[in-house]
PDB file of C-alpha atoms in Angstrom:
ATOM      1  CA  UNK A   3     109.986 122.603  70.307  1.00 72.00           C
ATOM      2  CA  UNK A   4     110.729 120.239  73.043  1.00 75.00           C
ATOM      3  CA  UNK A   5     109.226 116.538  73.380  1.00 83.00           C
ATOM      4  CA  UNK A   6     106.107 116.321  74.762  1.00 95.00           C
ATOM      5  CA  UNK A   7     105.926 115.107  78.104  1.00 98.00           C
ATOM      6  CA  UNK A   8     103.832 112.133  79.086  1.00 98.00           C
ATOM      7  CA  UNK A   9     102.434 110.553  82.161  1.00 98.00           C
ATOM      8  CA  UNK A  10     100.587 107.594  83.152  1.00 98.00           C
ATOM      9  CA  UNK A  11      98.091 108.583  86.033  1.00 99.00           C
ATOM     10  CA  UNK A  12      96.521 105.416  87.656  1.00 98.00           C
ATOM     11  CA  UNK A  13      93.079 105.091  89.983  1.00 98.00           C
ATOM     12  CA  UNK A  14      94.035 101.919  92.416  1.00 98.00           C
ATOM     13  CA  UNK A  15      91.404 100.261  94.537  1.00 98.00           C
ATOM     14  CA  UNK A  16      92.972  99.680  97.973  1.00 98.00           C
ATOM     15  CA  UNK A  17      91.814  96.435  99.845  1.00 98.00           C
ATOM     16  CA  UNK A  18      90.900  97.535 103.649  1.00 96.00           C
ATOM     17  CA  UNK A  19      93.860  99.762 104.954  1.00 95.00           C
ATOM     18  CA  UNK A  20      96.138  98.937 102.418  1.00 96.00           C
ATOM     19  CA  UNK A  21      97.044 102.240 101.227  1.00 96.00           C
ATOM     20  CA  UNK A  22      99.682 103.128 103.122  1.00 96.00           C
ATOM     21  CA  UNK A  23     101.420  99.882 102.086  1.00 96.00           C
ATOM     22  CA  UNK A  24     100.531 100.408  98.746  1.00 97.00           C
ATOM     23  CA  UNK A  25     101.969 104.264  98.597  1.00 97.00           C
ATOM     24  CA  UNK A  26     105.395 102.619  99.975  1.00 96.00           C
ATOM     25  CA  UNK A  27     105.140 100.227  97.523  1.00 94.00           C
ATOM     26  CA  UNK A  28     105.075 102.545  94.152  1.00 94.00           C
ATOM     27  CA  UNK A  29     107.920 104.682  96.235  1.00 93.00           C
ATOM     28  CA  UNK A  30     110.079 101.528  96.027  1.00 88.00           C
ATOM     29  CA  UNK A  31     109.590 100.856  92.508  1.00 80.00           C
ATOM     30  CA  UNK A  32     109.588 104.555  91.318  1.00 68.00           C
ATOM     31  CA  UNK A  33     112.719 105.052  88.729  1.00 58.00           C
ATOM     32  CA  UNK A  34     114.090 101.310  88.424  1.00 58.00           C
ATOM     33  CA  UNK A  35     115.929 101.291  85.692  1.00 53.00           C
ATOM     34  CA  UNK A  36     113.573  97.821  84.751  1.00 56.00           C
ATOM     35  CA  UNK A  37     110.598  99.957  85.002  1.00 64.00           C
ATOM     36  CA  UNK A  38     111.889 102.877  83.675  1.00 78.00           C
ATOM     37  CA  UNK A  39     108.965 105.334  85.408  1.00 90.00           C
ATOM     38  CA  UNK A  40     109.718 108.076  87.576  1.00 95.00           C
ATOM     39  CA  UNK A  41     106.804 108.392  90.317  1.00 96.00           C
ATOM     40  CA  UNK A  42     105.536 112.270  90.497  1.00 98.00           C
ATOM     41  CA  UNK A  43     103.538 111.444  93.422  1.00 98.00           C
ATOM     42  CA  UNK A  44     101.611 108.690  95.243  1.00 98.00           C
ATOM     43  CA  UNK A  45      98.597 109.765  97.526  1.00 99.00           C
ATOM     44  CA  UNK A  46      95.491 107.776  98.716  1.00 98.00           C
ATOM     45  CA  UNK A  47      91.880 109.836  98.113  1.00 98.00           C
ATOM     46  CA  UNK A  48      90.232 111.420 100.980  1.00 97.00           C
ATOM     47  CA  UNK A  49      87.426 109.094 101.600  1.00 94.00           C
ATOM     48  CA  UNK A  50      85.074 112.331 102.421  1.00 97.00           C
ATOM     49  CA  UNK A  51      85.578 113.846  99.164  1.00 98.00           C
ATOM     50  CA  UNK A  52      85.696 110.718  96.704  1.00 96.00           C
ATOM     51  CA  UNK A  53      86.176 107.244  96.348  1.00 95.00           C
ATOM     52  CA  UNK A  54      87.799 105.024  99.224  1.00 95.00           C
ATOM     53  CA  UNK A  55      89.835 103.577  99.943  1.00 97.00           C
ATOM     54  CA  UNK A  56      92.168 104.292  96.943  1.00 98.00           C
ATOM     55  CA  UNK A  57      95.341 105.177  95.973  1.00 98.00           C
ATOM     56  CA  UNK A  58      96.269 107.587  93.086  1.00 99.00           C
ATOM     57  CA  UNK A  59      99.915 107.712  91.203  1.00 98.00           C
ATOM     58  CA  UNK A  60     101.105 109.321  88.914  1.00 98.00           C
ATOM     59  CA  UNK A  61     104.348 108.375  87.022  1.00 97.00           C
ATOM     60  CA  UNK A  62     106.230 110.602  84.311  1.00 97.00           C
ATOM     61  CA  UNK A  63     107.146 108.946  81.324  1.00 96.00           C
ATOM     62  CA  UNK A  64     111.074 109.566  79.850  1.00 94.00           C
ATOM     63  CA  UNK A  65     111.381 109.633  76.589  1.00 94.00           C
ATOM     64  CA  UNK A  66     108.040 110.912  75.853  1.00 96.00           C
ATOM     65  CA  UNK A  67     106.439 108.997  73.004  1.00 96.00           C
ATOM     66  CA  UNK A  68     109.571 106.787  72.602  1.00 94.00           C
ATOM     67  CA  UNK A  69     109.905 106.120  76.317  1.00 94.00           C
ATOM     68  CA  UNK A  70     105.994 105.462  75.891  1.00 95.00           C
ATOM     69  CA  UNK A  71     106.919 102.609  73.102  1.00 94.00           C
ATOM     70  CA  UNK A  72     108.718 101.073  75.312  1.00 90.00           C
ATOM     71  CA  UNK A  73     106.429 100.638  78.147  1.00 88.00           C
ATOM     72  CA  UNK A  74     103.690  99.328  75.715  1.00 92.00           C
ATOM     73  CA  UNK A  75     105.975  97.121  74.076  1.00 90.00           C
ATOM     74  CA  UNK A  76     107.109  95.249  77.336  1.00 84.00           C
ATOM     75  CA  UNK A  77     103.109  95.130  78.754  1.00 84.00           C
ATOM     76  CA  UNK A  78     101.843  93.296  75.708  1.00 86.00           C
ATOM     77  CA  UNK A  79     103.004  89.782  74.876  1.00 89.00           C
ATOM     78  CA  UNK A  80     106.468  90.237  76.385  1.00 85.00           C
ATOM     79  CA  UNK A  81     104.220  90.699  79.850  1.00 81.00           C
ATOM     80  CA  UNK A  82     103.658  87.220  80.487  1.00 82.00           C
ATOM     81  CA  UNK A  83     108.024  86.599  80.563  1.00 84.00           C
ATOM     82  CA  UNK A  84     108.056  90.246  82.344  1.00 79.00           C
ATOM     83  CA  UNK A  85     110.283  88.432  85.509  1.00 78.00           C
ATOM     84  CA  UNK A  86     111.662  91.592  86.555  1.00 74.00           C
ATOM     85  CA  UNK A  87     108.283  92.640  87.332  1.00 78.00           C
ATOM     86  CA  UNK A  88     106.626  89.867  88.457  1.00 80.00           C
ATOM     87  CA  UNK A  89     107.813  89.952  91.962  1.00 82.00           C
ATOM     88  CA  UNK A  90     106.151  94.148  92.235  1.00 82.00           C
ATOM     89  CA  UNK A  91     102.899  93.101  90.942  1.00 84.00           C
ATOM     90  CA  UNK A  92     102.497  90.005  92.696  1.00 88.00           C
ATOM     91  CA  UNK A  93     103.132  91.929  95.847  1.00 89.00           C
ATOM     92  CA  UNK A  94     101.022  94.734  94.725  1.00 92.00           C
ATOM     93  CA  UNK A  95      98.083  92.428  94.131  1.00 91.00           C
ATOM     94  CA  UNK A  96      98.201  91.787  97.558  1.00 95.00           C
ATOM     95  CA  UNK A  97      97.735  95.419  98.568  1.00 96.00           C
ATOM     96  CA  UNK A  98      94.247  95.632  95.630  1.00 97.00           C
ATOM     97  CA  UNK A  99      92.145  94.668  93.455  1.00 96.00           C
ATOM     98  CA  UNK A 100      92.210  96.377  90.177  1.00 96.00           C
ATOM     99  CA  UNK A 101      92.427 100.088  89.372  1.00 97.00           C
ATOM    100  CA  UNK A 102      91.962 102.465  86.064  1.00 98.00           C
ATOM    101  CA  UNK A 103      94.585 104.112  84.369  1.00 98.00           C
ATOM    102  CA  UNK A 104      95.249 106.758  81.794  1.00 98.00           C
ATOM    103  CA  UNK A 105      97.658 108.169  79.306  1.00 98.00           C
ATOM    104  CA  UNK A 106      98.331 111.628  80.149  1.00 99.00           C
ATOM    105  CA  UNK A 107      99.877 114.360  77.899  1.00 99.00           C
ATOM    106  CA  UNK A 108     101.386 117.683  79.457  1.00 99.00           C
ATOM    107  CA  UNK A 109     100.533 120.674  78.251  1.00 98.00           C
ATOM    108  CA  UNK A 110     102.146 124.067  77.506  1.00 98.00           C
ATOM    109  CA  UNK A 111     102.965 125.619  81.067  1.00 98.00           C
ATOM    110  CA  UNK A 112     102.583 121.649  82.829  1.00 98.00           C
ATOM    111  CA  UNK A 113     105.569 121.336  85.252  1.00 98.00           C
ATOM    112  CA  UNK A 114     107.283 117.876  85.103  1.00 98.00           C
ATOM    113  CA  UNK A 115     109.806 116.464  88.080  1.00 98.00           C
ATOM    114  CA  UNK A 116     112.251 118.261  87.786  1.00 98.00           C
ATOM    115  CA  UNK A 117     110.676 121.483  87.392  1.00 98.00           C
ATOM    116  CA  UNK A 118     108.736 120.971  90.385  1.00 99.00           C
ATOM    117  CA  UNK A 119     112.040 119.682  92.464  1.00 98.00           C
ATOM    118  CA  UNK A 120     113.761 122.988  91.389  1.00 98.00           C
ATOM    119  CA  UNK A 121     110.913 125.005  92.552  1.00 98.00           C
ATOM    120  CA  UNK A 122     109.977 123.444  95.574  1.00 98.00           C
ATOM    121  CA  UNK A 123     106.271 122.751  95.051  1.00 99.00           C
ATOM    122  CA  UNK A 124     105.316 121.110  97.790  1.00 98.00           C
ATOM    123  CA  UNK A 125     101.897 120.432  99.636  1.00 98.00           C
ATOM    124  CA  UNK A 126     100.037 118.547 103.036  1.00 98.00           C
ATOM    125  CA  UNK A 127      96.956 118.739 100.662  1.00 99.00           C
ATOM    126  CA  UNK A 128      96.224 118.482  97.131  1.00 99.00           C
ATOM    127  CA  UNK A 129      93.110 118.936  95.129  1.00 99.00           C
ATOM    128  CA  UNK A 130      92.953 116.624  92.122  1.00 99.00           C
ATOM    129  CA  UNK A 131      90.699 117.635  89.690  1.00 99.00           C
ATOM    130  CA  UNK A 132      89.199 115.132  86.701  1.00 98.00           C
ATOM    131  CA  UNK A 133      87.113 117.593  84.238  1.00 98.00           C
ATOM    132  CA  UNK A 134      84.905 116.325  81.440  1.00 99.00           C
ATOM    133  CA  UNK A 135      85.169 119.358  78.609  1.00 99.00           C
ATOM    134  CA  UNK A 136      83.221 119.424  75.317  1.00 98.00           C
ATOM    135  CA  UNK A 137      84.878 117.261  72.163  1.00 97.00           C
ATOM    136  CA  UNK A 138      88.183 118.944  70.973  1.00 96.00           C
ATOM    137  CA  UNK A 139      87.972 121.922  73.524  1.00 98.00           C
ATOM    138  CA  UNK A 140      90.607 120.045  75.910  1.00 98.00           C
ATOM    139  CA  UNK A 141      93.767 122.630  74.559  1.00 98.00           C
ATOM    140  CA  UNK A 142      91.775 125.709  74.871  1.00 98.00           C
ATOM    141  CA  UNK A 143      90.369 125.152  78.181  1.00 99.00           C
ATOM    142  CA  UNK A 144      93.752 123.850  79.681  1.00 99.00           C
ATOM    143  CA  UNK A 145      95.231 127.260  77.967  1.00 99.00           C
ATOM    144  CA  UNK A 146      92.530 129.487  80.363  1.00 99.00           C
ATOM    145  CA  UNK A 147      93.446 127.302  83.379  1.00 99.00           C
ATOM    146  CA  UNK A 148      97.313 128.584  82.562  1.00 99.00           C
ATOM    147  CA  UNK A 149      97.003 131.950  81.985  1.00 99.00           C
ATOM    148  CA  UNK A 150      93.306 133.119  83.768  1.00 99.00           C
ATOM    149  CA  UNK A 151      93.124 130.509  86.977  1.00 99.00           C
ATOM    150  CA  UNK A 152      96.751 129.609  88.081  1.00 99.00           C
ATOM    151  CA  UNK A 153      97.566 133.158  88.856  1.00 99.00           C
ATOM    152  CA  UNK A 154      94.451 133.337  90.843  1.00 99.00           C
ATOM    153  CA  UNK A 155      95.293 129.471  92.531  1.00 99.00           C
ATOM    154  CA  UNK A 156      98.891 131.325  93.591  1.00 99.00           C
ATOM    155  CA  UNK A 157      96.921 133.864  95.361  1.00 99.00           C
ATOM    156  CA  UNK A 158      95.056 131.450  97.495  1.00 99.00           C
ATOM    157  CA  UNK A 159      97.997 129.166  98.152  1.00 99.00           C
ATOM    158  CA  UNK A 160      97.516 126.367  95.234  1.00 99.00           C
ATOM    159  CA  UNK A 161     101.091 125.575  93.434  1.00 99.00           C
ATOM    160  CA  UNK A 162     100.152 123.810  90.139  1.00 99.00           C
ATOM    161  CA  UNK A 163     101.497 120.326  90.026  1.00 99.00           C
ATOM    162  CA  UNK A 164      99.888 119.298  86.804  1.00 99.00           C
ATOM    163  CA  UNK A 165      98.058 120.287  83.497  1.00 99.00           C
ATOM    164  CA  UNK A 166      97.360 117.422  81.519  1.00 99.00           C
ATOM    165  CA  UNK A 167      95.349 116.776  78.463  1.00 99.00           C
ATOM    166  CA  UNK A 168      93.816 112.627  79.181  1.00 99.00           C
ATOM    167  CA  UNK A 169      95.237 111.068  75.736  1.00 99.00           C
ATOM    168  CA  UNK A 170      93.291 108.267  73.489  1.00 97.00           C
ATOM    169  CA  UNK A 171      89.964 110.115  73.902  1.00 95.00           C
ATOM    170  CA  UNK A 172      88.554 114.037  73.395  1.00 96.00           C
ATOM    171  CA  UNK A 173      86.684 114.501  76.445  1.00 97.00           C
ATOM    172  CA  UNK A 174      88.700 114.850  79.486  1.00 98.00           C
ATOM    173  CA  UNK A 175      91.392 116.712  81.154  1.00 99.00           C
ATOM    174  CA  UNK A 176      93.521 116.062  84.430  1.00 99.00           C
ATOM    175  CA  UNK A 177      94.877 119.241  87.029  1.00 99.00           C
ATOM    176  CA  UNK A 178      96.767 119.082  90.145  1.00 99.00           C
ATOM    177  CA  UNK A 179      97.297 121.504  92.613  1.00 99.00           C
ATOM    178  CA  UNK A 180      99.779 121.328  95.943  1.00 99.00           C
ATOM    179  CA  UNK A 181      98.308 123.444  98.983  1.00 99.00           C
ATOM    180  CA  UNK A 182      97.525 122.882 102.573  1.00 98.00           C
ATOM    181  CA  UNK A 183      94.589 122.648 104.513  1.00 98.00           C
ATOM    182  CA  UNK A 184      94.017 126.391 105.639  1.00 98.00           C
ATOM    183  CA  UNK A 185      94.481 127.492 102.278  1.00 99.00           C
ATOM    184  CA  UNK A 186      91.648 124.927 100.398  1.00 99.00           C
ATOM    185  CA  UNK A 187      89.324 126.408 103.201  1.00 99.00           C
ATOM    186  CA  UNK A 188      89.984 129.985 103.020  1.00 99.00           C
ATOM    187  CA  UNK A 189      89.415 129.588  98.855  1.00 99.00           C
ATOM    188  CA  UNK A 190      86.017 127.845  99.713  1.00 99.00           C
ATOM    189  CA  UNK A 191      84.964 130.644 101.745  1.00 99.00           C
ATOM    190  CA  UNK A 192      85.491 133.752  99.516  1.00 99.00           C
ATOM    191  CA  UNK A 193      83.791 131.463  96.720  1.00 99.00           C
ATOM    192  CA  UNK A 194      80.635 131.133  98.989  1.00 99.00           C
ATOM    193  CA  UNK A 195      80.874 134.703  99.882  1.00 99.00           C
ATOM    194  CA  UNK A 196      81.158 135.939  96.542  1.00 99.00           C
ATOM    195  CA  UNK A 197      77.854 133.845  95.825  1.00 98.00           C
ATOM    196  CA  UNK A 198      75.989 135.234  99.027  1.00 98.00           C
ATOM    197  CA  UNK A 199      75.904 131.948 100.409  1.00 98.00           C
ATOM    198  CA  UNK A 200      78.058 132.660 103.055  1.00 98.00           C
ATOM    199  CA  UNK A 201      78.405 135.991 105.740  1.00 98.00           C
ATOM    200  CA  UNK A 202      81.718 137.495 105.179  1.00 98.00           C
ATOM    201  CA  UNK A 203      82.264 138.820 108.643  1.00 97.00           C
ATOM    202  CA  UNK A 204      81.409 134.953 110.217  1.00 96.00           C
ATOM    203  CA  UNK A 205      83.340 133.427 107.466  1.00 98.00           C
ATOM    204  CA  UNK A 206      86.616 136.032 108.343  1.00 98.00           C
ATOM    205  CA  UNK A 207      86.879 136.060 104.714  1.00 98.00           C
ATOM    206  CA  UNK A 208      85.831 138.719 101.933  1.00 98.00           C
ATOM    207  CA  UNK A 209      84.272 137.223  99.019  1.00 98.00           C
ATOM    208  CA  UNK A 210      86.364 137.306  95.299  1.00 99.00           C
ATOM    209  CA  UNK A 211      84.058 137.603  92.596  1.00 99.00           C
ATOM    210  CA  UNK A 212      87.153 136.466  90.232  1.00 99.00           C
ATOM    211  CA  UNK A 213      86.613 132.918  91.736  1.00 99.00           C
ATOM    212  CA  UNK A 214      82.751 132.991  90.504  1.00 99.00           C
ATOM    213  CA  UNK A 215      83.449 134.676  87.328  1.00 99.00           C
ATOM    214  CA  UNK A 216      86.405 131.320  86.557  1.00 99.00           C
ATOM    215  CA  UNK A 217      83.868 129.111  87.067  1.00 98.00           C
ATOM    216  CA  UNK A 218      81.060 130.683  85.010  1.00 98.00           C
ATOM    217  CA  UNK A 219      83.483 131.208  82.299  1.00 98.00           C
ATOM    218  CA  UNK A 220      84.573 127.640  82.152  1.00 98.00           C
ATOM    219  CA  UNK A 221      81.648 126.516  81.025  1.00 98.00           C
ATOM    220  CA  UNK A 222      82.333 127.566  77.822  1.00 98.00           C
ATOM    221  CA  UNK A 223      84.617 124.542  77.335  1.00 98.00           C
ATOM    222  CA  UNK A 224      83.432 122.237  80.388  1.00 98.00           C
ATOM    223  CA  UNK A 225      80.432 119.794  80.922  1.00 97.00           C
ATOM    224  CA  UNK A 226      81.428 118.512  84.378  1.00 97.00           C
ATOM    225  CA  UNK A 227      83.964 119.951  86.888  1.00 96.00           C
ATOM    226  CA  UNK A 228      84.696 117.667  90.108  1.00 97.00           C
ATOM    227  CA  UNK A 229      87.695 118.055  92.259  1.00 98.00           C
ATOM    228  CA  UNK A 230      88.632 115.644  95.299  1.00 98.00           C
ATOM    229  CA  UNK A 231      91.348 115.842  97.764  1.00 99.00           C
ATOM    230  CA  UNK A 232      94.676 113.800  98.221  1.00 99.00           C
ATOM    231  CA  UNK A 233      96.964 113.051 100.464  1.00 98.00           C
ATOM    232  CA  UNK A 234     100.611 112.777  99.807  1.00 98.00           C
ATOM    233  CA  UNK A 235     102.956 110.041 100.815  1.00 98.00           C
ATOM    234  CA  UNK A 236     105.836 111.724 102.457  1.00 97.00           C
ATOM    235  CA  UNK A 237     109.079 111.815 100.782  1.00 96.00           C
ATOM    236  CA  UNK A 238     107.745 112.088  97.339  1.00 97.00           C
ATOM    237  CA  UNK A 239     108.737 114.865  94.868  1.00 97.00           C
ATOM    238  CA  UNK A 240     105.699 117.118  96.269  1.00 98.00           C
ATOM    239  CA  UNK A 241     105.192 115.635  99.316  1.00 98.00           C
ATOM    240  CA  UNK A 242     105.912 116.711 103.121  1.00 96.00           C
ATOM    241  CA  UNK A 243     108.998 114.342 104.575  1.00 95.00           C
ATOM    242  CA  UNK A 244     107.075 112.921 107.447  1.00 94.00           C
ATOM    243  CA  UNK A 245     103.557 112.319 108.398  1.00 90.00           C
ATOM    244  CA  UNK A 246     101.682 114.666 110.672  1.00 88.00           C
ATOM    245  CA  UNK A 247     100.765 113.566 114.476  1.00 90.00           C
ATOM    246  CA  UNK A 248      96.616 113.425 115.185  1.00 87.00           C
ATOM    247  CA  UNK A 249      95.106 115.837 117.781  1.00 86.00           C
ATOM    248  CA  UNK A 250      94.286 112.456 119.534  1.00 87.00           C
ATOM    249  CA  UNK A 251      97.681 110.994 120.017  1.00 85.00           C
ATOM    250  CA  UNK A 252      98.974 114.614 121.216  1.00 78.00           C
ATOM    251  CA  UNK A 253      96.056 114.754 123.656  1.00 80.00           C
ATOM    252  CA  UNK A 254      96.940 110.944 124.863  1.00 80.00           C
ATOM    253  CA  UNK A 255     100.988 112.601 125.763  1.00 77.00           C
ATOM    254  CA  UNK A 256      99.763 115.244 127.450  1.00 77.00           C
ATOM    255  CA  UNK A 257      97.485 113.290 129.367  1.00 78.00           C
ATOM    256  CA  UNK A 258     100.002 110.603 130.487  1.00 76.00           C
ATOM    257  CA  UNK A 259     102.871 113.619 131.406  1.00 72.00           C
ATOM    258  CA  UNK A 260     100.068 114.886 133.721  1.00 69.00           C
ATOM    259  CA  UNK A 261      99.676 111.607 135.383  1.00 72.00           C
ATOM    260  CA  UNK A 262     103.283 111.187 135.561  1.00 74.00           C
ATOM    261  CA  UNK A 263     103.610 114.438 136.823  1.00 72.00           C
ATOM    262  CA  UNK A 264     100.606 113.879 139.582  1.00 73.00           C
ATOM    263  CA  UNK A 265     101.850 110.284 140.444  1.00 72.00           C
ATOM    264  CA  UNK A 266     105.383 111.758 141.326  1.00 76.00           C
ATOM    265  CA  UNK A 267     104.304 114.653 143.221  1.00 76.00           C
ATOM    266  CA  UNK A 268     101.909 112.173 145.107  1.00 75.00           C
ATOM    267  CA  UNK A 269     104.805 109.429 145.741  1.00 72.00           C
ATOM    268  CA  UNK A 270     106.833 112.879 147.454  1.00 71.00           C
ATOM    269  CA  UNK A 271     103.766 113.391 150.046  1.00 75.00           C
ATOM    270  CA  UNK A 272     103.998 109.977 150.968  1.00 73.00           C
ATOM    271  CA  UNK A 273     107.556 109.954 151.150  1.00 71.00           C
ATOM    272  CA  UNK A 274     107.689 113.421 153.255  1.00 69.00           C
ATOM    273  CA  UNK A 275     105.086 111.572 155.526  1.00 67.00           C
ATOM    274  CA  UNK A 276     106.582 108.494 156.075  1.00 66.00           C
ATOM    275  CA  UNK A 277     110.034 110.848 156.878  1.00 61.00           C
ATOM    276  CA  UNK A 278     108.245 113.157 159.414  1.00 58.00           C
ATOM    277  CA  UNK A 279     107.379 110.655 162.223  1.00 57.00           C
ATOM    278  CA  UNK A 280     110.930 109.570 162.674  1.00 57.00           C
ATOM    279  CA  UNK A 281     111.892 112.959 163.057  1.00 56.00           C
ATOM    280  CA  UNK A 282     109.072 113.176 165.436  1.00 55.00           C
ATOM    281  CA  UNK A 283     110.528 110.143 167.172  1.00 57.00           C
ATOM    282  CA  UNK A 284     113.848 111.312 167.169  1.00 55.00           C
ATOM    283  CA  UNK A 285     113.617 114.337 169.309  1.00 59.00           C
ATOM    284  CA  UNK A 286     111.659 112.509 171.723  1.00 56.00           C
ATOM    285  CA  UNK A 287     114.541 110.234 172.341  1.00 58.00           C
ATOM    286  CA  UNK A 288     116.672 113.378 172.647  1.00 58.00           C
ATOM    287  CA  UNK A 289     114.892 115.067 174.841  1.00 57.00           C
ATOM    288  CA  UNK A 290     114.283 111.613 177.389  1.00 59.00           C
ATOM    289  CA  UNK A 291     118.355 111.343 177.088  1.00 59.00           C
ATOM    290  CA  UNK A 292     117.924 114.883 178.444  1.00 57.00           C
ATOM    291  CA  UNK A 293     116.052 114.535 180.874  1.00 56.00           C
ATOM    292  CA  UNK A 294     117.620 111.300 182.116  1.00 57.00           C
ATOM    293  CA  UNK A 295     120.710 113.093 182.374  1.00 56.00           C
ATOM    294  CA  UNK A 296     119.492 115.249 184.521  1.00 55.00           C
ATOM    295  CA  UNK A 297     118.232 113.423 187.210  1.00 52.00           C
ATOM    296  CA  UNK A 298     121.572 111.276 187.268  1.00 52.00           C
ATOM    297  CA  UNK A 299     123.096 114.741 188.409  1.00 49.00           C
TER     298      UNK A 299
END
């Protein structure tokens, strides 16, 4: 059996707009060899569907339990005389103001970097999801997300990213899923169809009872489900490679190339006018030369 992959999955609280500082921040430090963490991903929560502003990473652990040792050998006394990170977090304190972390533990079917590198999981949107299930249920239920609810995810465009039991407690478990924005919203709809909650021929969606039937079966192992949405930092393992323009600023362009585009074409009248009188005049000096030569013959 392989070594069990770990990861440390961290809640930062951003100070003011911070977070896209902070995201290029963990991107610098991800994989020194000082630090010894390879960063999965770095996004900052969308404010409309949880806590803002923050900042969520999550860093896989090499070495597994032994790379762990290491990391909680360095942070305890040794942290104080810690000079090769002194200079991140004193730069990173800048950027918040505390944060929560926790231990996380892959499970059976959980991708880690490399698998998702090779596969090319990648996302615009993710939905992070922080379950609370019943005492010592957190293996079964993360089994029945593996083999009952990814295939269905695939279906409506959700890659899975990571399936993680929360270590050092019973109660909790940690998913990730990589999709896009047309995707989350077209999986919202046939849930509220499926519950008659939603018309299926205003929603341009059918319904899919196998969403409603998931959730109602969870239950069995679950005491609270919540899911919020991320967004990636480009250029991270699951991430897009640039950020995406606003409506707004496209709308701005198109509005100045019009005004461009009328100023010119207004500049040319002006010009054309200011050209047509001495063309004007011109003639009428010909044709006096004319007639002046006329009457000297």
């Amino acid at each position: 059996m392989p070594a069990r992959e770990l990861y440390l999955h961290e809640f930062i609280d951003i100070i003011g707009q911070g977070q896209w500082a902070y995201m290029e921040h963990a991107k610098a430090q991800a994989g020194h060899e000082k630090v010894d963490f390879e960063l999965l991903g770095t996004w900052y929560t969308m404010g409309i569907t949880g806590r803002w502003p923050q900042v969520i990473n999550i860093w896989e652990i090499p070495g597994g339990w032994d790379g762990w040792y290491g990391k909680v050998d360095r942070l305890g006394l040794k942290r104080r005389t810690n000079n090769d990170l002194f200079k991140w977090w004193d730069t990173a304190y800048k950027l918040r103001t505390g944060g929560f972390d926790r231990l996380l533990g892959g499970h059976p079917g959980c991708p880690n970097i490399a698998q998702l590198t090779r596969e090319h999981v990648r996302g615009t949107l993710f939905a992070h999801e922080l379950t609370t299930v019943r005492p010592g249920t957190a293996t079964e239920y993360l089994d029945a997300v593996r083999e009952v609810r990814q295939p269905l995810m695939n279906e409506y465009g959700h890659q899975l990213v990571g399936l993680y039991e929360v270590l050092m407690h019973d109660y909790e478990v940690c998913t990730v899923w990589a999709t896009n924005p047309s995707d989350h919203v077209r999986m919202g709809k046939a849930f509220d169809v499926a519950r008659g909650l939603l018309d299926a021929e205003s929603a341009g969606v059918a319904g899919d009872s196998r969403l409603v039937e998931w959730r109602r079966a969870a239950q069995q192992w679950t005491d609270h489900f919540r899911e919020e949405l991320m967004t990636p930092a480009p250029g991270t393992v699951c991430g897009p490679d640039d950020y995406e323009t606003d409506d707004s600023v496209l709308e701005r362009r198109t509005k100045k190339s019009a005004t461009k585009k009328s100023a010119k074409k207004s500049a040319a009248k002006k010009t054309a006018t200011k050209k047509a009188p001495s063309k004007t005049k011109a003639r009428k000096k010909t044709a006096t030369k004319k007639a002046a030569s006329k009457k000297r013959r």
